[in-house]
Every structure is written in structure tokens, then in C-alpha cells.
Coordinates of C-alpha atoms in Angstrom, one line a residue:
X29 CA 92.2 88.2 107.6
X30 CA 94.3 89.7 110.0
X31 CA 92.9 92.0 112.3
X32 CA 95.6 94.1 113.8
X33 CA 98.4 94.5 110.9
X34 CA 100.2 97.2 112.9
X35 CA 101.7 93.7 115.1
X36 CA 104.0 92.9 112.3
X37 CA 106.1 96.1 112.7
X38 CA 108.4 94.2 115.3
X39 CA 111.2 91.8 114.3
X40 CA 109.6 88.8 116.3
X41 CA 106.4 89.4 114.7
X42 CA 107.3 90.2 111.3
X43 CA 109.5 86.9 111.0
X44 CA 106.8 84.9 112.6
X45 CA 104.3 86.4 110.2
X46 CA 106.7 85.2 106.9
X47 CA 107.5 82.0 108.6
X48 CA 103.4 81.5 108.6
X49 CA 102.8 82.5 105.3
X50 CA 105.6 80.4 103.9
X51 CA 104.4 77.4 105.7
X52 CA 100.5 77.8 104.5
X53 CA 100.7 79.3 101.1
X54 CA 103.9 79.0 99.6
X55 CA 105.0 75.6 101.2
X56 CA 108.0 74.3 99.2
X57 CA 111.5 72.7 99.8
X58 CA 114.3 74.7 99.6
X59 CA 117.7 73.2 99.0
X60 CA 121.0 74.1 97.1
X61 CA 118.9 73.9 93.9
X62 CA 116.3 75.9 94.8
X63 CA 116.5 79.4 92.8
X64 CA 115.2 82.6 93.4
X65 CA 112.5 82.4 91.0
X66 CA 111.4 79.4 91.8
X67 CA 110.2 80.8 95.6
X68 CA 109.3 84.2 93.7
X69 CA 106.7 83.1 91.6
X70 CA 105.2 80.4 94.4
X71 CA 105.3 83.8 96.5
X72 CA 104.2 86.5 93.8
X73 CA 102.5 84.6 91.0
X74 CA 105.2 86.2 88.6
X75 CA 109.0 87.7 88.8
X76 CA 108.5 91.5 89.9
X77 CA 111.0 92.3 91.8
X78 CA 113.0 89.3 90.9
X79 CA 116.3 91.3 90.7
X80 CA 116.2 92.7 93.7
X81 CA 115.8 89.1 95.6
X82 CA 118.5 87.7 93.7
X83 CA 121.0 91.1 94.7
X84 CA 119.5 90.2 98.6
X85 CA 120.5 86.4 98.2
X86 CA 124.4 87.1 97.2
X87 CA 124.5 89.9 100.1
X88 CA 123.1 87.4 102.4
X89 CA 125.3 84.2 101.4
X90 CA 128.5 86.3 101.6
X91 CA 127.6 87.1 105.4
X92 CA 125.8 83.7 106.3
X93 CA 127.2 80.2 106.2
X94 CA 124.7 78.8 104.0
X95 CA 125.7 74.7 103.7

């Protein structure tokens, strides 16, 4: 449990908090072939919000060199 949530309202620790939990709960590999649902349902248990991730994957591919 964690005992002072109010620490993940900064950048650093907000990243370093997702970079945890994908490490010890969700814990997959991500390549090329990876799709969006594939990490949503590890994440979420199901596809809510599915559409929204997959809008927030083609914003972020056009500005990042993904290879």
C-alpha cells in the first residue's frame, strides 16, 4: 500500500511510479507487435478506455521516433 499518494503528483515520481507498476504487475515485452490491447487488458483486466490509448499511441508515434 502506498502510504503517501500525494508523491506521484510530480513528473519524476509519477513516471517512476508507472515504470514500477509495469515492472511488478503487468510485466510484458513490448515490440512492434505489441498492440494496445494487449498492454490494456494486462493493465485493466478488460478494454475501457481502449480508444482513448490507441488515439494517445498515434499522437505519440507522430512526435517520437519509435524504431
Amino acid at each position: 500500500m502506498i502510504k503517501n499518494p500525494d508523491l506521484v503528483k510530480t513528473d519524476t515520481n509519477a513516471v517512476i511510479s508507472a515504470l514500477w507498476f509495469y515492472d511488478n504487475k503487468v510485466n510484458i515485452t513490448i515490440d512492434s507487435k505489441t498492440t494496445v490491447e494487449k498492454v490494456t487488458r494486462k493493465v485493466n483486466g478488460g478494454t475501457n478506455g481502449i480508444k482513448d490509448r490507441e488515439n494517445k499511441l498515434k499522437k505519440v508515434k507522430i512526435n517520437i521516433d519509435c524504431k
